[in-house]
Coordinates of C-alpha atoms in Angstrom, one line a residue:
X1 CA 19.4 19.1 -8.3
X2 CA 17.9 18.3 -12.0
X3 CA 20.5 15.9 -12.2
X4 CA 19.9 13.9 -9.2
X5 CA 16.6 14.1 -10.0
X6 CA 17.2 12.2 -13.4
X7 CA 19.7 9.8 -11.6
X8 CA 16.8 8.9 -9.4
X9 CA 14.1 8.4 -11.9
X10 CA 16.3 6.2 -14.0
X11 CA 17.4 4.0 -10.6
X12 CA 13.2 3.9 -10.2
X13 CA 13.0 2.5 -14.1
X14 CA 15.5 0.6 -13.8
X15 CA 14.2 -1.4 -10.2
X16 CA 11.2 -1.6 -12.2
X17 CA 12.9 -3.5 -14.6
X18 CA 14.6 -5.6 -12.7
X19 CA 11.2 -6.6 -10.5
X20 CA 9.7 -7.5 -13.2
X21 CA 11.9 -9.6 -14.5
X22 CA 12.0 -11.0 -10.9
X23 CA 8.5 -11.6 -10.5
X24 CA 8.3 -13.5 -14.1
X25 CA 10.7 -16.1 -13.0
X26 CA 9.5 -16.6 -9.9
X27 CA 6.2 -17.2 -11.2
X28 CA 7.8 -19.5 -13.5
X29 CA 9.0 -21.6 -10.9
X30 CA 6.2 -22.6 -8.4
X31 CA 4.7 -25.5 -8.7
X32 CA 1.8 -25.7 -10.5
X33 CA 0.4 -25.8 -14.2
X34 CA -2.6 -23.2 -15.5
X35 CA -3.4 -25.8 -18.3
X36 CA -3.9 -28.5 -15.8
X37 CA -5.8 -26.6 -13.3
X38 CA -8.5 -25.4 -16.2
X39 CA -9.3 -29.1 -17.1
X40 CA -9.1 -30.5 -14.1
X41 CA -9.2 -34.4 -13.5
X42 CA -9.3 -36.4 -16.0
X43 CA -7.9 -34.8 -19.2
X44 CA -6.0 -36.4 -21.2
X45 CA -2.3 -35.2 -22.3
X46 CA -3.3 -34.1 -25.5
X47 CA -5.5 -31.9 -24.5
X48 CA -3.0 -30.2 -22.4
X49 CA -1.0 -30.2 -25.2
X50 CA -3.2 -28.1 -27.2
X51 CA -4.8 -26.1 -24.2
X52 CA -0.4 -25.5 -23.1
X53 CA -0.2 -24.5 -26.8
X54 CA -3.2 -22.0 -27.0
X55 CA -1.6 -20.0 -23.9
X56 CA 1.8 -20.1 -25.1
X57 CA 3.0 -22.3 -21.9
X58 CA 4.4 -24.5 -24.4
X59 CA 7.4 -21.7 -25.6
X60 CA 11.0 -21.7 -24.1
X61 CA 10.8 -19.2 -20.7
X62 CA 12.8 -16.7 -22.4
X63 CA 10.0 -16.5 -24.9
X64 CA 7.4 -16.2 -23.3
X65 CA 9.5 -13.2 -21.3
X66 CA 9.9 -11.5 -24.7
X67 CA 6.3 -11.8 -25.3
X68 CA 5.6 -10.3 -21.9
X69 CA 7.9 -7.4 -22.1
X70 CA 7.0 -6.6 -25.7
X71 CA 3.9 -6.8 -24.5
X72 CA 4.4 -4.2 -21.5
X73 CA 6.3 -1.8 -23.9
X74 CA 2.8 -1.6 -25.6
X75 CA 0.9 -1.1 -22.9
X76 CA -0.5 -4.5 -22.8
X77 CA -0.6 -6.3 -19.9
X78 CA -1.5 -9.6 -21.8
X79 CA -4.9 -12.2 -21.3
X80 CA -6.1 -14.2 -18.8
X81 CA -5.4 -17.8 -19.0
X82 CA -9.0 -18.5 -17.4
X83 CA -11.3 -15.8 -18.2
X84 CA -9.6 -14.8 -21.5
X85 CA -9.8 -11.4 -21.2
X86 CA -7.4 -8.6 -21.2
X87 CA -6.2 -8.6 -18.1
X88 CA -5.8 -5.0 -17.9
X89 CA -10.2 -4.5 -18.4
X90 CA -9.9 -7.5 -15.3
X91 CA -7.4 -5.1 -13.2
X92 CA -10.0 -1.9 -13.9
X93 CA -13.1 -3.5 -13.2
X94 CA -11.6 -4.3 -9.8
X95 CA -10.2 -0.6 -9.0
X96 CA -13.4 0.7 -8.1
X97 CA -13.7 -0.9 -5.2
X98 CA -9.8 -1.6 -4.2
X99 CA -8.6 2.3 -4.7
X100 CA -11.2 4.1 -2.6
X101 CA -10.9 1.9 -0.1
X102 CA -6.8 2.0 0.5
X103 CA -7.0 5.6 -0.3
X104 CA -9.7 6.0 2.2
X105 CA -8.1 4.5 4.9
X106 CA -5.0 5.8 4.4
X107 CA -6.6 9.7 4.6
X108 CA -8.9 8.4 8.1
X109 CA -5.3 6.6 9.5
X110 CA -3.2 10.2 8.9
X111 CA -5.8 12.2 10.8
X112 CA -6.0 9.4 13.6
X113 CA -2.2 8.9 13.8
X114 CA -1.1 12.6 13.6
X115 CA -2.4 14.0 16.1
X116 CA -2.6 11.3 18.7
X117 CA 0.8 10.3 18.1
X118 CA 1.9 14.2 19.1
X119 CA -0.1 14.1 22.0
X120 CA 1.1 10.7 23.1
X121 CA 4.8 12.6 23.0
X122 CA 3.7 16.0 24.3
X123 CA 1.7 14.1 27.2
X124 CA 4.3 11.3 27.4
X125 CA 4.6 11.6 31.4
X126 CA 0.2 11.5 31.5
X127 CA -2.6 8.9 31.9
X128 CA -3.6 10.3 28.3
X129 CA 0.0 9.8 26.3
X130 CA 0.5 6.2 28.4
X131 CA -2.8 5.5 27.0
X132 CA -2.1 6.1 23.2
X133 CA 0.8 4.4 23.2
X134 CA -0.5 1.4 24.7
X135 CA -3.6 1.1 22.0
X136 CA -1.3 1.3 19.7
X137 CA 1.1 -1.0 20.4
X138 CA -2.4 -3.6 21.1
X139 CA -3.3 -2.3 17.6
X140 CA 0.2 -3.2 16.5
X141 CA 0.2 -6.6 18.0
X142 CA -4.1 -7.4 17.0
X143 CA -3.9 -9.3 13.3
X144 CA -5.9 -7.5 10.9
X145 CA -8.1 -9.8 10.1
X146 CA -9.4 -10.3 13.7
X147 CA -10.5 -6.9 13.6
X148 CA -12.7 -7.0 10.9
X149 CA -14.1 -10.2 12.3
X150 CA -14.8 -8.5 15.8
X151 CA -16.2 -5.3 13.3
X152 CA -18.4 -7.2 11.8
X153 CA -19.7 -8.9 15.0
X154 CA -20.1 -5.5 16.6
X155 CA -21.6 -3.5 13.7
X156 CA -23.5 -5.7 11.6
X157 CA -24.6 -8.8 13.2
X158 CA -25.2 -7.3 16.8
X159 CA -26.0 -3.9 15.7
X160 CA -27.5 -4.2 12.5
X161 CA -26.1 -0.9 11.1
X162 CA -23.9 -1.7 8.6
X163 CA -23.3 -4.8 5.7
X164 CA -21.5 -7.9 7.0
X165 CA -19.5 -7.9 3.5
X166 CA -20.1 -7.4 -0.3
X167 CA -20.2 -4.5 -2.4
X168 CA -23.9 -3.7 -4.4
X169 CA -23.6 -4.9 -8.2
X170 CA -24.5 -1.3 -9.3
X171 CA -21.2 -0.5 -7.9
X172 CA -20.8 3.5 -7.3
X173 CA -24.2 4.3 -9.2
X174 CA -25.7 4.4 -5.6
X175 CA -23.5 6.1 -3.7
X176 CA -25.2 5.4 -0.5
X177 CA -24.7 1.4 -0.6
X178 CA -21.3 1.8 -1.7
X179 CA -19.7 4.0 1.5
X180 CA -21.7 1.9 3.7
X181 CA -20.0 -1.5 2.0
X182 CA -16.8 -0.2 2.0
X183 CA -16.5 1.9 6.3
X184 CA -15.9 -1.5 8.1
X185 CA -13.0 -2.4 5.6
X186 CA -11.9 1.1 5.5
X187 CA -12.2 1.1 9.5
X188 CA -10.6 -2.1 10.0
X189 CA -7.6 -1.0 7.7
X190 CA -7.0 2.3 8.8
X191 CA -7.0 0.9 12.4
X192 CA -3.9 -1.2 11.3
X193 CA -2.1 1.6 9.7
X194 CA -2.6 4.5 12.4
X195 CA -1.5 2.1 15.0
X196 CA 1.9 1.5 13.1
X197 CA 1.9 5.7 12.7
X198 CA 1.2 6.4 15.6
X199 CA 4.7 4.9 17.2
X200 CA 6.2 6.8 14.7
X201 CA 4.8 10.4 15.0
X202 CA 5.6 9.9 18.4
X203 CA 9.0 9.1 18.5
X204 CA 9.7 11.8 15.7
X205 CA 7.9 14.2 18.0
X206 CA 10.1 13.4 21.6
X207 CA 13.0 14.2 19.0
X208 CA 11.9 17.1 17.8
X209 CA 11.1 18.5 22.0
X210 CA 14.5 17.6 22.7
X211 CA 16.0 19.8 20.2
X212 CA 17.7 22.9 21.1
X213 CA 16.1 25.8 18.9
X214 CA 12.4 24.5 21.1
X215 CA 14.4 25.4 23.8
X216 CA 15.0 28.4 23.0
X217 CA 12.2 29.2 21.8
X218 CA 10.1 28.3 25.1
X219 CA 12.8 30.5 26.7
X220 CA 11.6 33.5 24.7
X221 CA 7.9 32.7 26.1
X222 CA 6.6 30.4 23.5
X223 CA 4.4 28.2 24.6
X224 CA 5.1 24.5 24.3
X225 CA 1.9 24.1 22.0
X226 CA 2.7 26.8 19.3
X227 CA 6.8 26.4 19.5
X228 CA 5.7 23.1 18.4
X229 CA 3.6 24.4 15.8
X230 CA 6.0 27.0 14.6
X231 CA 9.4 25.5 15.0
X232 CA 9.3 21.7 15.5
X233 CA 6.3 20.2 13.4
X234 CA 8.2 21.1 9.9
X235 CA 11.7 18.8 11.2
X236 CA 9.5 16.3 12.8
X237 CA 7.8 15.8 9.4
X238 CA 10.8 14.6 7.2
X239 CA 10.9 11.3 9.0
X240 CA 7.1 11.0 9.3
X241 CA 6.4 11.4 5.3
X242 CA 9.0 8.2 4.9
X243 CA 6.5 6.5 6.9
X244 CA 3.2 7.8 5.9
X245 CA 5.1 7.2 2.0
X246 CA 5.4 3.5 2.9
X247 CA 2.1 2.8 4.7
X248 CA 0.1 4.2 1.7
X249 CA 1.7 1.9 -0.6
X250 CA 1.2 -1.2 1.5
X251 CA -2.5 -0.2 1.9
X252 CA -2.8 -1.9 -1.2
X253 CA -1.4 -5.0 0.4
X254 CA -3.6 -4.8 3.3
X255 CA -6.9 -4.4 0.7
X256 CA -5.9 -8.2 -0.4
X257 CA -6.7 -9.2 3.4
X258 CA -9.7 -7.1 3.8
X259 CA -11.2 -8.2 1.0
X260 CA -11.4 -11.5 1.9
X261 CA -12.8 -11.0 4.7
X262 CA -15.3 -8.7 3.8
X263 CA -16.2 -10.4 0.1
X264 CA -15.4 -7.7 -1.7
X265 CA -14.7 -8.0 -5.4
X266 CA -11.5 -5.9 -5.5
X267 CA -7.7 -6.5 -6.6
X268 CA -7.0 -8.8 -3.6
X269 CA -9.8 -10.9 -4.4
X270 CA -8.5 -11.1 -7.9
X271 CA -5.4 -11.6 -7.0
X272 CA -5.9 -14.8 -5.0
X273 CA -8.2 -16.0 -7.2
X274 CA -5.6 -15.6 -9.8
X275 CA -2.9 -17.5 -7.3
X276 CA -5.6 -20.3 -7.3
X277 CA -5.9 -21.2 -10.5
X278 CA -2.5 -20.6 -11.6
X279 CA -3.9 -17.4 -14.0
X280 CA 0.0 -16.5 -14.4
X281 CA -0.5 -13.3 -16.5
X282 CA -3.0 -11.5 -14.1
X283 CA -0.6 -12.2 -11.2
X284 CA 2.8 -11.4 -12.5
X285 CA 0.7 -8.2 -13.3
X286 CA -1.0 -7.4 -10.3
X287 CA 2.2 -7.7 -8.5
X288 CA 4.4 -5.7 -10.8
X289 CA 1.5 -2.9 -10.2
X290 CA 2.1 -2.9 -6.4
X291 CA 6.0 -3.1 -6.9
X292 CA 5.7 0.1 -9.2
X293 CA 3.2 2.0 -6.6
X294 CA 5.8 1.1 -4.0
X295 CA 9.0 2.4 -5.6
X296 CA 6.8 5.4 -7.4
X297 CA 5.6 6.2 -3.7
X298 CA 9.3 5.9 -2.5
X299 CA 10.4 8.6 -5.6
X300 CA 7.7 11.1 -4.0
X301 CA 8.9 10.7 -0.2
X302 CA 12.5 11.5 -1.6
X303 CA 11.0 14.4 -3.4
X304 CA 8.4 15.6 -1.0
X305 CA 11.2 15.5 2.2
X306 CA 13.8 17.7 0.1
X307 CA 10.9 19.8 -0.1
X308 CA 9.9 20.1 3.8
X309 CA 13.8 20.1 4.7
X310 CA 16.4 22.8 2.8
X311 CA 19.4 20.5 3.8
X312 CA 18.7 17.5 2.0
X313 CA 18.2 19.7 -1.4
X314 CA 20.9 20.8 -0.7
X315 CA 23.0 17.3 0.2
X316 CA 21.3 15.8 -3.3
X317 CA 22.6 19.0 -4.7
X318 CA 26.3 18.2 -3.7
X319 CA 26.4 14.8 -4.4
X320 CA 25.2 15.5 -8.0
X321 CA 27.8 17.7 -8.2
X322 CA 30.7 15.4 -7.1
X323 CA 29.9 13.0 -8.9

């Protein structure tokens, strides 16, 4: 087990690796020049030259890589082309808004999805478990954006009792104005994600009640309700962490939506401002965070299911040992 343990954290270094190195030369390739797009119309080519050379745009690609990875290997995530500031103090000024509100409505989409999606299978046959299932496959089907829009109409410009957009400039030093700034966005998000979870609580639910140890345990008098709770929720859960695993890494790829169209100063923001003006180190870092939250989140599921289910510890156990 300690050795496929090891085996998989190297594989998750190693992916890293390779996505970054990925995400550097892709960078390198669109179209597009940071130099250019700082001076705008007008400039003449030697001041490119010497704005090219003062960013290091000017080096060989495999240079600047060197520079990059060095530079990683330090724990430097390098400087803004535009601002010219680290961009890691860029990426933390931006995390007070963008982590509470993916972790947020991550939390408020596992207790919507949970338990409606086992009541959508348990009641799969009623006017309630028909109903469920149709929200969320309209949920499914609604782009996210359009439901912050119709959020916004509803709540703040009909009903007055919430902010439109924006986040207060004394950030989390009053409390109050921050939650209320960030519960559409968190609401329009988790709505998203619990209507993907949903579908899939449900259909890891109908396969646990058509397994034959419930059964036998409703044969011995269990009700349906606690052989459910005692018997089937632990083997329905294996599949369901996979999923809850991968929604709460894309959370942070739903914030860059949200945020837009709520004006909040968070990563997404950053990031497309970033995209814009062709700020190449605050992008090829921002995206090599998200790759690394996704394949760390994908190390945990693996973790977390061997230890829900005895059979896959014990599968990882064999193939360490065959090998």
């Amino acid at each position: 087990m300690a050795r496929h343990l090891l085996q998989r954290a190297l594989a998750l270094l190693v992916s890293l690796a390779i996505a970054g190195v990925v995400v550097f030369a892709v960078l390198r390739l669109l179209p597009g020049d940071a130099a250019g797009t700082s001076l705008g119309v007008g400039t003449t080519s030697d001041q490119l030259a010497q704005l090219r050379s003062e960013l290091g745009t000017d080096q060989p690609v495999g240079a600047q890589l060197w520079q990059w990875v060095t530079g990683l290997a330090s724990g430097d995530l390098g400087t803004s082309f535009v601002s010219r500031m680290p961009v890691a103090d860029l990426i933390a000024a931006r995390l007070p808004v963008t982590l509470p509100l993916s972790l947020a409505a991550f939390v408020l989409s596992v207790l919507i999805s949970v338990p409606l999606g086992i009541i959508a299978a348990v009641r799969r046959r009623g006017v309630v478990g028909v109903a469920v299932s149709a929200m969320a496959q309209l949920g499914v089907a609604v782009p996210v954006f359009w439901v912050g829009v119709m959020l916004v109409w509803v709540f703040a410009l009909k009903a007055g009792v919430l902010p439109p957009g924006g986040f207060p400039r004394q950030g989390w030093s009053d409390p109050a104005a921050a939650i209320r700034s960030l519960t559409l966005p968190v609401v329009t998000v988790a709505i998203a994600m619990s209507s993907v979870m949903v579908r899939y609580v449900r259909s890891a639910t109908l396969d646990v009640l058509d397994q034959d140890y419930l059964r036998t345990a409703r044969s011995l008098g269990y009700s349906r309700t606690r052989a459910l709770a005692r018997h089937g929720l632990r083997n329905g859960a294996v599949p369901v962490v996979a999923i809850l695993g991968i929604e709460l890494a894309t959370s942070l790829l739903g914030a860059v939506v949200v945020e837009n169209v709520f004006a909040l100063p968070g990563l997404g923001a950053l990031l497309l401002d970033s995209v814009q003006a062709r700020d190449l180190p605050v992008v090829q870092a921002l995206v090599l965070i998200i790759t690394a939250v996704v394949l760390l989140v994908n190390f945990l599921i693996d973790l977390t299911q061997q230890a829900i289910d005895p059979r896959l510890r014990g599968a990882a156990a064999t193939r360490g040992a065959a090998r």
